[in-house]
Short mmCIF file of C-alpha atoms and ligand atoms in Angstrom, two decimals:
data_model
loop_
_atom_site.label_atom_id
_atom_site.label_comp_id
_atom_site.label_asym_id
_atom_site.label_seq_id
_atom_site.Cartn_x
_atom_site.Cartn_y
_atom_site.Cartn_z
CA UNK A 15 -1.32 10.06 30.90
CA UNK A 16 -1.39 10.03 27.19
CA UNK A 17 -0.12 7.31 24.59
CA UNK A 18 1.20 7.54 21.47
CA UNK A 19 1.93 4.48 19.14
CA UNK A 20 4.81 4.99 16.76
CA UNK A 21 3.65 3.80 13.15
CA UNK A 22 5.87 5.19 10.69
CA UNK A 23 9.31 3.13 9.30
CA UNK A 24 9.03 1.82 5.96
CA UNK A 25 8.87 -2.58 7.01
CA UNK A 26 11.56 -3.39 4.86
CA UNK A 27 11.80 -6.40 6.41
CA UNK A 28 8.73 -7.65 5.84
CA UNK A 29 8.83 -7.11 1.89
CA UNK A 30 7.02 -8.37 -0.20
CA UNK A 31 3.98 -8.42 2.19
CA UNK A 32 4.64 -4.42 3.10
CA UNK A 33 4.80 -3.80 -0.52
CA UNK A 34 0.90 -3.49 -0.36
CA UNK A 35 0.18 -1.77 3.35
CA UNK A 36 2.20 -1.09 6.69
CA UNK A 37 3.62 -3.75 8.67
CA UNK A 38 1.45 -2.72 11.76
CA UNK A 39 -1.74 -3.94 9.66
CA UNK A 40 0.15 -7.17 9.23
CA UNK A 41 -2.21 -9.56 10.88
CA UNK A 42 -1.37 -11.83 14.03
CA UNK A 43 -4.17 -14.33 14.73
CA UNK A 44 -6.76 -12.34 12.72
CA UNK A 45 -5.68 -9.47 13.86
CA UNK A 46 -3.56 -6.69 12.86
CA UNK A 47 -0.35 -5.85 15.27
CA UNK A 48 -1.47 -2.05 15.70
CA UNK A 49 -4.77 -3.13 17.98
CA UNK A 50 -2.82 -5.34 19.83
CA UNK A 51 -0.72 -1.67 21.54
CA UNK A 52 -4.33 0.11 20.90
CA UNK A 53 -5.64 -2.47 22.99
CA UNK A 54 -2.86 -2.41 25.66
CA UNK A 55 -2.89 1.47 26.18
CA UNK A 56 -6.96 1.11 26.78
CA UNK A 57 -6.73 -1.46 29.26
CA UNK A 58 -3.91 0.70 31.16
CA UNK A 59 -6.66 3.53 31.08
CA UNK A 60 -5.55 5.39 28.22
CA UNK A 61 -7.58 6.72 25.83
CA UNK A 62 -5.86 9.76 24.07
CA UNK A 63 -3.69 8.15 21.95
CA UNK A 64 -2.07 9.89 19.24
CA UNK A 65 -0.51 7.89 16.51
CA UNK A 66 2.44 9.04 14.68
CA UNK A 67 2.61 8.04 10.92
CA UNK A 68 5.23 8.01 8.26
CA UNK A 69 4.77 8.00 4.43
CA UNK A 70 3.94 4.23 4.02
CA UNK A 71 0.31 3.24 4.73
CA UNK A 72 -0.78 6.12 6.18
CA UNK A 73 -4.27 6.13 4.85
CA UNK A 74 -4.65 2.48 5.60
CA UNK A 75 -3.61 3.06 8.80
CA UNK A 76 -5.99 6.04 9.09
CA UNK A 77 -8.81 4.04 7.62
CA UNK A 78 -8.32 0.94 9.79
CA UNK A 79 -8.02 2.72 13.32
CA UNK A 80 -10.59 5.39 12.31
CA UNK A 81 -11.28 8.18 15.47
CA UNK A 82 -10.57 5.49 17.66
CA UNK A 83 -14.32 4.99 18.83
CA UNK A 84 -14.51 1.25 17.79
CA UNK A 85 -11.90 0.36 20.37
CA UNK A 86 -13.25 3.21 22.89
CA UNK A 87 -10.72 5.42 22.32
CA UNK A 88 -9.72 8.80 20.87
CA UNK A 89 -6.79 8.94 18.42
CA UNK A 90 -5.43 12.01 17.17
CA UNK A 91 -2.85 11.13 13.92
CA UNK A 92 0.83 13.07 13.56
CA UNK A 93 2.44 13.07 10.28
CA UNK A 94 6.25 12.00 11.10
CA UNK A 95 7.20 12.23 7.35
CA UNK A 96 10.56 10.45 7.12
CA UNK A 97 11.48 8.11 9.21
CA UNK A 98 14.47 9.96 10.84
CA UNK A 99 14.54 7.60 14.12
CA UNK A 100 12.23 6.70 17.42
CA UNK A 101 13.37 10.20 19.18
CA UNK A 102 12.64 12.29 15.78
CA UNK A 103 8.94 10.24 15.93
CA UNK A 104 8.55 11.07 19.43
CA UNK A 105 9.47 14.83 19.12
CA UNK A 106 6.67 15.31 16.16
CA UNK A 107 4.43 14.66 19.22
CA UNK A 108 5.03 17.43 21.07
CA UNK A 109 2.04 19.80 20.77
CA UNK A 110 -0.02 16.51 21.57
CA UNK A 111 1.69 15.27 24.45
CA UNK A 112 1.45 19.06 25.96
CA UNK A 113 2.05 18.25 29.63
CA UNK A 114 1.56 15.46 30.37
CA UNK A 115 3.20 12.15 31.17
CA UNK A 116 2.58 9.88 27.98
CA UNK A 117 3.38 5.84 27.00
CA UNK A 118 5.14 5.69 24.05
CA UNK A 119 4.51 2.19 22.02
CA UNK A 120 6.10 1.08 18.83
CA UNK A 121 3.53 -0.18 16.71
CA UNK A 122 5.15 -3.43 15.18
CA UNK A 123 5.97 -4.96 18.99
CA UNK A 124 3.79 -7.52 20.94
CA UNK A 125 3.45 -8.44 24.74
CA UNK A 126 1.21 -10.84 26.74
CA UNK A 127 0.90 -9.48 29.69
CA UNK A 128 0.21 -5.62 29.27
CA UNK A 129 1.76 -2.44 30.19
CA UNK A 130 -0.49 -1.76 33.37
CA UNK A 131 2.40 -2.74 36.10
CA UNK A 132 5.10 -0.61 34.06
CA UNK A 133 2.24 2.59 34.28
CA UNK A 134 1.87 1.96 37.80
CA UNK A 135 5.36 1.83 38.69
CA UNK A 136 6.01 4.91 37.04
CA UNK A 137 3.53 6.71 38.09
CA UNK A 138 4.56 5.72 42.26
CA UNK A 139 7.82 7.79 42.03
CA UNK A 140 8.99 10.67 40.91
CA UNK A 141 10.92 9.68 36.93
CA UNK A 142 11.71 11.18 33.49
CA UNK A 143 11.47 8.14 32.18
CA UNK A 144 10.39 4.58 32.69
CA UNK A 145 11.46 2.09 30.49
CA UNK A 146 10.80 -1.84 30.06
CA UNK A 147 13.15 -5.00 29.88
CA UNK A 148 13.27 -8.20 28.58
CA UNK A 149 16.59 -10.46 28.36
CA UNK A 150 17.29 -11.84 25.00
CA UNK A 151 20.02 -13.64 23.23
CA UNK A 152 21.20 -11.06 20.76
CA UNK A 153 21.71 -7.88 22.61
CA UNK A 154 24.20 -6.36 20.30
CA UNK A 155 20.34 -6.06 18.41
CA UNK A 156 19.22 -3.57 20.98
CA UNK A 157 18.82 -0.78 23.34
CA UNK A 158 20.88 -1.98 26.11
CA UNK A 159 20.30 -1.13 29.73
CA UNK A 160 22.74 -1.50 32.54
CA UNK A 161 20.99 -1.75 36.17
CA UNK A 162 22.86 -1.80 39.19
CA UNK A 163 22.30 -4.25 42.61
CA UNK A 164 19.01 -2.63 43.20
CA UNK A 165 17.60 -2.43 39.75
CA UNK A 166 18.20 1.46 39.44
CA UNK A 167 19.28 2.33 35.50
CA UNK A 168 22.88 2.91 35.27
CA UNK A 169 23.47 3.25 31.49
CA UNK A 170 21.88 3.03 28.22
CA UNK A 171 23.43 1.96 25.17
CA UNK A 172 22.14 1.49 21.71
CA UNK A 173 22.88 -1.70 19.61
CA UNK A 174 26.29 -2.36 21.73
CA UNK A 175 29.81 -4.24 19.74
CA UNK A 176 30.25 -4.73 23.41
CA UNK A 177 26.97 -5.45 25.35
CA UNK A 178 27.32 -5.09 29.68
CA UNK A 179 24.16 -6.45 30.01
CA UNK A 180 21.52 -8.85 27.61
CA UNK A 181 18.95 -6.25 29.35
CA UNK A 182 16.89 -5.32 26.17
CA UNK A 183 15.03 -2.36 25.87
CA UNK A 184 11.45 -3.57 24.43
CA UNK A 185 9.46 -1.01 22.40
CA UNK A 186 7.30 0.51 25.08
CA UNK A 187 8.36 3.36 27.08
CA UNK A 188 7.33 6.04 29.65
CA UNK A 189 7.87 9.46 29.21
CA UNK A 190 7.75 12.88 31.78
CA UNK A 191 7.33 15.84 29.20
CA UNK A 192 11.01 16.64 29.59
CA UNK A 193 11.93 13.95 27.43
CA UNK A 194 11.24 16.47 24.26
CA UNK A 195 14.25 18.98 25.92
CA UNK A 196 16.13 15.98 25.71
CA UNK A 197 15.38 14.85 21.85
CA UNK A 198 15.76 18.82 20.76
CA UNK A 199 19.76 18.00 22.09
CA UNK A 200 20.16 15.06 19.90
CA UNK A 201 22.85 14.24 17.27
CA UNK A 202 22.05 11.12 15.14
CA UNK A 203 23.61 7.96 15.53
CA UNK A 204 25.99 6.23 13.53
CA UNK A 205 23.19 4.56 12.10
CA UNK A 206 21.67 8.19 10.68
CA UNK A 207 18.77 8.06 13.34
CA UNK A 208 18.35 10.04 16.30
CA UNK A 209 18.16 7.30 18.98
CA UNK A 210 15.06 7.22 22.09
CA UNK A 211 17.63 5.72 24.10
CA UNK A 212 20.07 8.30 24.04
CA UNK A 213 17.64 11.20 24.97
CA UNK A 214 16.57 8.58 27.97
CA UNK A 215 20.92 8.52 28.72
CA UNK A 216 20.83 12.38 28.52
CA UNK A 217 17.58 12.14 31.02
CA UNK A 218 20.09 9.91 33.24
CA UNK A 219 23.37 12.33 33.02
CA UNK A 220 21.25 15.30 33.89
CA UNK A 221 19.79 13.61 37.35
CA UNK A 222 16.68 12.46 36.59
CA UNK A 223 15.87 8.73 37.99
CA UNK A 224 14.59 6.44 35.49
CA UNK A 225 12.65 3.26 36.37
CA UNK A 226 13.01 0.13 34.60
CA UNK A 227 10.64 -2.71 34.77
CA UNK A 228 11.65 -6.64 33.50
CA UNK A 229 8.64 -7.84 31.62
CA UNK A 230 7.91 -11.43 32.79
CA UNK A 231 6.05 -12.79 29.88
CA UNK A 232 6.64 -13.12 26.29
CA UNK A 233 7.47 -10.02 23.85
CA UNK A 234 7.78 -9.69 20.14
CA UNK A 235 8.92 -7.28 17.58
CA UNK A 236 7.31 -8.01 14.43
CA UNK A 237 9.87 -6.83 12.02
CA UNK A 238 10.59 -10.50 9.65
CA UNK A 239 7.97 -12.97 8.45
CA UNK A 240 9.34 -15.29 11.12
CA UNK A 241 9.06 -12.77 13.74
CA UNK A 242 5.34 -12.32 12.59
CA UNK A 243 4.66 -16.53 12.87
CA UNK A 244 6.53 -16.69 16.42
CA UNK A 245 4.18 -14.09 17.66
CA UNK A 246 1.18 -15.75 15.75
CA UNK A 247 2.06 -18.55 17.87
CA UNK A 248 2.69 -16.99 21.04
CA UNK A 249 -1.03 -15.63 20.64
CA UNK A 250 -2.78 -18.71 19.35
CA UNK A 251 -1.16 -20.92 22.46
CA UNK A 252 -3.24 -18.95 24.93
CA UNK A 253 -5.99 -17.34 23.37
CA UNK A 254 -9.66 -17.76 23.94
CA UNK A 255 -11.05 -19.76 20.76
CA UNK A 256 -14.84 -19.71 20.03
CA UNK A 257 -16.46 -21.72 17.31
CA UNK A 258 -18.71 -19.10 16.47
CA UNK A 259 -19.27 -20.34 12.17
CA UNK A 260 -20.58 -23.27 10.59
CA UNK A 261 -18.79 -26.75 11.04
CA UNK A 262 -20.26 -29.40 8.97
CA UNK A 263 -21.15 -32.97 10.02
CA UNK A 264 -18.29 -34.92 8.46
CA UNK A 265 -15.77 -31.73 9.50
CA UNK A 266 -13.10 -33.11 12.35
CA UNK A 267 -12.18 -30.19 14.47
CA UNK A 268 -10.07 -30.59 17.78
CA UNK A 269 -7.95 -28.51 20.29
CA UNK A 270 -8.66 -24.68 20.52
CA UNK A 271 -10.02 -23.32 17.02
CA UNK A 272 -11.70 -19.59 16.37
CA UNK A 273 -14.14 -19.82 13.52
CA UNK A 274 -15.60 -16.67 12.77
CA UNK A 275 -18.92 -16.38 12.44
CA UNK A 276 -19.97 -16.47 8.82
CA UNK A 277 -16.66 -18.84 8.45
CA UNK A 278 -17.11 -22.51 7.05
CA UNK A 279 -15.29 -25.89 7.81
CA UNK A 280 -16.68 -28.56 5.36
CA UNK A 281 -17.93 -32.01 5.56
CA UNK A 282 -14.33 -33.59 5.49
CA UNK A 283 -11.90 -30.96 6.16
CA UNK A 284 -9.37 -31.91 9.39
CA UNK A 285 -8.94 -28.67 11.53
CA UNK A 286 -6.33 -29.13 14.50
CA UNK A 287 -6.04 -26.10 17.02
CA UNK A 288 -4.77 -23.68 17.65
CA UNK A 289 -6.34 -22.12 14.97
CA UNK A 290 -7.95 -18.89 13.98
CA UNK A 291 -10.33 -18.33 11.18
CA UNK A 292 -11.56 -15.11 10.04
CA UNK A 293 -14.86 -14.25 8.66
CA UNK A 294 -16.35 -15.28 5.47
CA UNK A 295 -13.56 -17.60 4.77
CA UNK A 296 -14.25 -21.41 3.93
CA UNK A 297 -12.10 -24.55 4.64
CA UNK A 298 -13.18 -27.09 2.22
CA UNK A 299 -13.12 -31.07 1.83
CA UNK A 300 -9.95 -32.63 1.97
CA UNK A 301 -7.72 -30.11 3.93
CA UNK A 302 -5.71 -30.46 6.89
CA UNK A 303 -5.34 -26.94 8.64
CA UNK A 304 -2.60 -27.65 11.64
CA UNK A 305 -1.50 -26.22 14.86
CA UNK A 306 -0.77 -22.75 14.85
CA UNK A 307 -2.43 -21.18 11.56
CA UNK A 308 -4.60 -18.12 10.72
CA UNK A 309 -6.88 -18.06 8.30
CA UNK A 310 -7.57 -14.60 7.00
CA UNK A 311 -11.38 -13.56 5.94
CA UNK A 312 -12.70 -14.27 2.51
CA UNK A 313 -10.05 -17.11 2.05
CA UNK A 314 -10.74 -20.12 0.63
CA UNK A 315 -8.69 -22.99 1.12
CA UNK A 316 -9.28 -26.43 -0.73
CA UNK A 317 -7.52 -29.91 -0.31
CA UNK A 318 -4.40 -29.02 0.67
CA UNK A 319 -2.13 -29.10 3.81
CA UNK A 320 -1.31 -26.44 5.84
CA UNK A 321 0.71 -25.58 9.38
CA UNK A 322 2.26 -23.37 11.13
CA UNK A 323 1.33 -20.33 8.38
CA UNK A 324 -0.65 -17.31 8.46
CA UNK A 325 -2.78 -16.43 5.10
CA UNK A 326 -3.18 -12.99 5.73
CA UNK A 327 -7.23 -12.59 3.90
CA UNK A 328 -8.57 -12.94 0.34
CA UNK A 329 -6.34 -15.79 -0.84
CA UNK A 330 -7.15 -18.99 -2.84
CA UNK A 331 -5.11 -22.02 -1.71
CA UNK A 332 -6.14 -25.06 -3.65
CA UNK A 333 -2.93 -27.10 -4.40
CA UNK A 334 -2.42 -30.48 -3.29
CA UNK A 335 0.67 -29.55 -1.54
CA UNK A 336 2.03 -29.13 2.08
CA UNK A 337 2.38 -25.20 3.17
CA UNK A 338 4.32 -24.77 6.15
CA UNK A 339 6.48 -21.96 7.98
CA UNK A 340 4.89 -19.91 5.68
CA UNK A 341 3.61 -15.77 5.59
CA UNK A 342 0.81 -15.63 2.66
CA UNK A 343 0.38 -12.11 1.64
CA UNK A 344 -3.53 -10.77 1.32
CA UNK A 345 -5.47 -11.62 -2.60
CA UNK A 346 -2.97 -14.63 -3.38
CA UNK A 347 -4.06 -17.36 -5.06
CA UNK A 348 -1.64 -20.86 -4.96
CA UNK A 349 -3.55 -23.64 -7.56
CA UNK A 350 -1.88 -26.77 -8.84
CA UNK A 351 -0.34 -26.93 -12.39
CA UNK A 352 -0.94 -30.81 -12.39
CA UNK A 353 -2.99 -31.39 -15.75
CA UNK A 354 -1.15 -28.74 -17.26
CA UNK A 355 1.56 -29.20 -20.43
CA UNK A 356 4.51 -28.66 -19.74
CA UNK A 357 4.95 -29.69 -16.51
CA UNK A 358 6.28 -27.48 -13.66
CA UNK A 359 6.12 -24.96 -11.47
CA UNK A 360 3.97 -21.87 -12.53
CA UNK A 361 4.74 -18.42 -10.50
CA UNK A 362 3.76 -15.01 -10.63
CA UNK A 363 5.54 -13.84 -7.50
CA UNK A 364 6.07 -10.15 -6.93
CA UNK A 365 9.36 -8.45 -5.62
CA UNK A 366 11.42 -9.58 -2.49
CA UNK A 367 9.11 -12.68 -2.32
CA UNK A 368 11.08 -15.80 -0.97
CA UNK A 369 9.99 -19.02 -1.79
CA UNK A 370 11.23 -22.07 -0.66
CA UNK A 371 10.35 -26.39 -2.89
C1 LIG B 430 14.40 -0.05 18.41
C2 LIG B 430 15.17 0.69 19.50
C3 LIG B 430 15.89 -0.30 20.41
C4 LIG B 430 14.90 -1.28 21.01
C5 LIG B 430 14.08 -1.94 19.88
C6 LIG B 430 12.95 -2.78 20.44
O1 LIG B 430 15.30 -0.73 17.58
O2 LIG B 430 16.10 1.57 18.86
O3 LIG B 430 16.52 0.39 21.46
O4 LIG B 430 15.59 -2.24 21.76
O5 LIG B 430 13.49 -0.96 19.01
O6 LIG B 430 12.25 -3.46 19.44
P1 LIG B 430 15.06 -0.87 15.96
O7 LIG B 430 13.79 -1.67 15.79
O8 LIG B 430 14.92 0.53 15.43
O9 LIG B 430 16.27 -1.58 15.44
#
């Protein structure tokens, strides 16, 4: 079994942040989404892993992930080019996949609980494909799949008017190798891609079974800045926080908080978990870092209020103001104005940014 992480698509939902890198670099408590599907293939015994990359941030995605050894793996890169659709990503893979059965993960999604038991399942019977479900609330938003009494896939449809089912199909996939006859077949959709879920409905019409698996705990797609703060939280509520850095004797830290280890909290700084700080960065005197916040490395953060936010790395935060809600893009700084004639706002924001007083 193989894997291959889909990395290309241009994040223009995540503008202005994906102005500088790829949204799969965006981090999610300290760090970026791409390790968190590295991760997930390694602990389901993969470690071929081939990464398919568009134009955007392919060198920083290159330079990040590396060979793969740092997360004991080995990861071969495919240039997609344009981003023509999930199937057109998927078919560039071809010559890697070879043979063999492979897990195809999108690169901007998110799950607690692993893709071991969808693996497994897949691997008991005899399927072209194996896909995985999670109900949601918009399903006109998604792959649709349609299961019958005993769970056996019945139909897939791609961002129904008319959904049969709020089935979703979540970005992580098993394939047999004759998924790639399937793609070569394709027309694209009304949308101008050429759609994974209708080469896994031409797997279906031609007989093949395909197994679906409903994924229990929580899943993400990290396309918007809010989607990228929901998942921040989802990870921060049940991660494993170590106070690794320096916390000074007047500091007040409480509930779960990561401090890296060459990370600061000063004498009179309030620090309420869960919260993740990243190396090198320092939280100084008279700041209130709340629930559900990453701190990116190298930031420094002075005297102001802050919750429910992630500050991406590199950033200067001094103002004596509340941040909350709030996606901080990497090298920003945000001072006051307050001895400053005339008085008022002062902004250098780049394009798309969204700002709210
Ligand atoms: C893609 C797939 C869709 C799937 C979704 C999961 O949608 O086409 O079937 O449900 O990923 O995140 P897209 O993100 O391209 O809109």
């Amino acid at each position: 079994m193989k894997g291959l992480i889909l990395s290309g698509g241009t994040g223009s939902r995540l503008r202005p942040i994906t102005h500088t890198g790829p949204k799969q670099l965006v981090p999610v408590a300290n760090k970026p989404v791409i390790e968190y599907a590295v991760e997930d293939l390694k602990e389901a015994g993969i470690t071929e892993i081939g990464v398919v990359l568009g134009h955007k941030g392919r060198e920083e995605i290159q330079e990040h992930l590396g060979d793969g050894s740092k997360y004991g793996v080995d990861i071969t890169y495919i240039i997609q080019g344009n981003p023509l659709g999930l199937a057109h990503a998927a078919g560039t893979a071809r010559d890697f996949v070879g043979d063999d059965d492979f897990v195809m993960y999108l690169g901007d999604n998110i799950l607690n609980q692993g893709i071991s038991e969808l693996v497994d399942s897949f691997e008991t019977g005899d399927y072209g494909a194996g896909i995985a479900l999670q109900r949601v609330d918009d399903p006109q938003a998604f792959g649709i799949a349609d299961v019958d009494v005993d769970g056996n896939v019945t139909q897939l449809i791609e961002k129904p008017d008319d959904p049969p089912t709020d089935l979703a199909l979540i970005g992580i996939y098993v394939f047999s190798p004759a998924i790639f006859n399937a793609i070569e077949r394709l027309e694209p959709s009304w949308r101008g891609e050429v759609e994974i879920t209708d080469a896994i409905q031409l797997l279906l019409n031609e007989g093949h079974n395909i197994d679906s698996h409903t994924v229990e705990g929580w899943w993400k797609d990290t396309g918007k800045p809010e989607d990228i703060l929901h998942a921040n939280r989802l990870v921060l509520q049940d991660f494993d926080a170590s106070v690794d850095g320096t916390v000074e004797g007047g500091a007040e830290i409480s509930g779960p908080v990561e401090l890296a280890a060459s990370a600061t909290i000063e004498d009179g700084a309030v620090v309420r978990g869960p919260v993740s700080i990243d190396a090198e960065a320092t939280i100084e005197t008279g700041t209130y870092l709340g629930p559900y916040t990453s701190v990116g490395s190298s930031c420094r953060i002075a005297g102001v209020h802050i919750e429910n936010t992630v500050v991406v790395g590199e950033s200067e935060i001094t103002c004596d103001e509340k941040i909350v809600d709030s996606l901080i893009g990497r090298a920003t700084t945000i001072g006051g104005a307050d001895e400053l004639l005339p008085e008022g706002r002062r902004l250098v924001v780049g394009e798309n940014s969204d700002l709210k007083f």
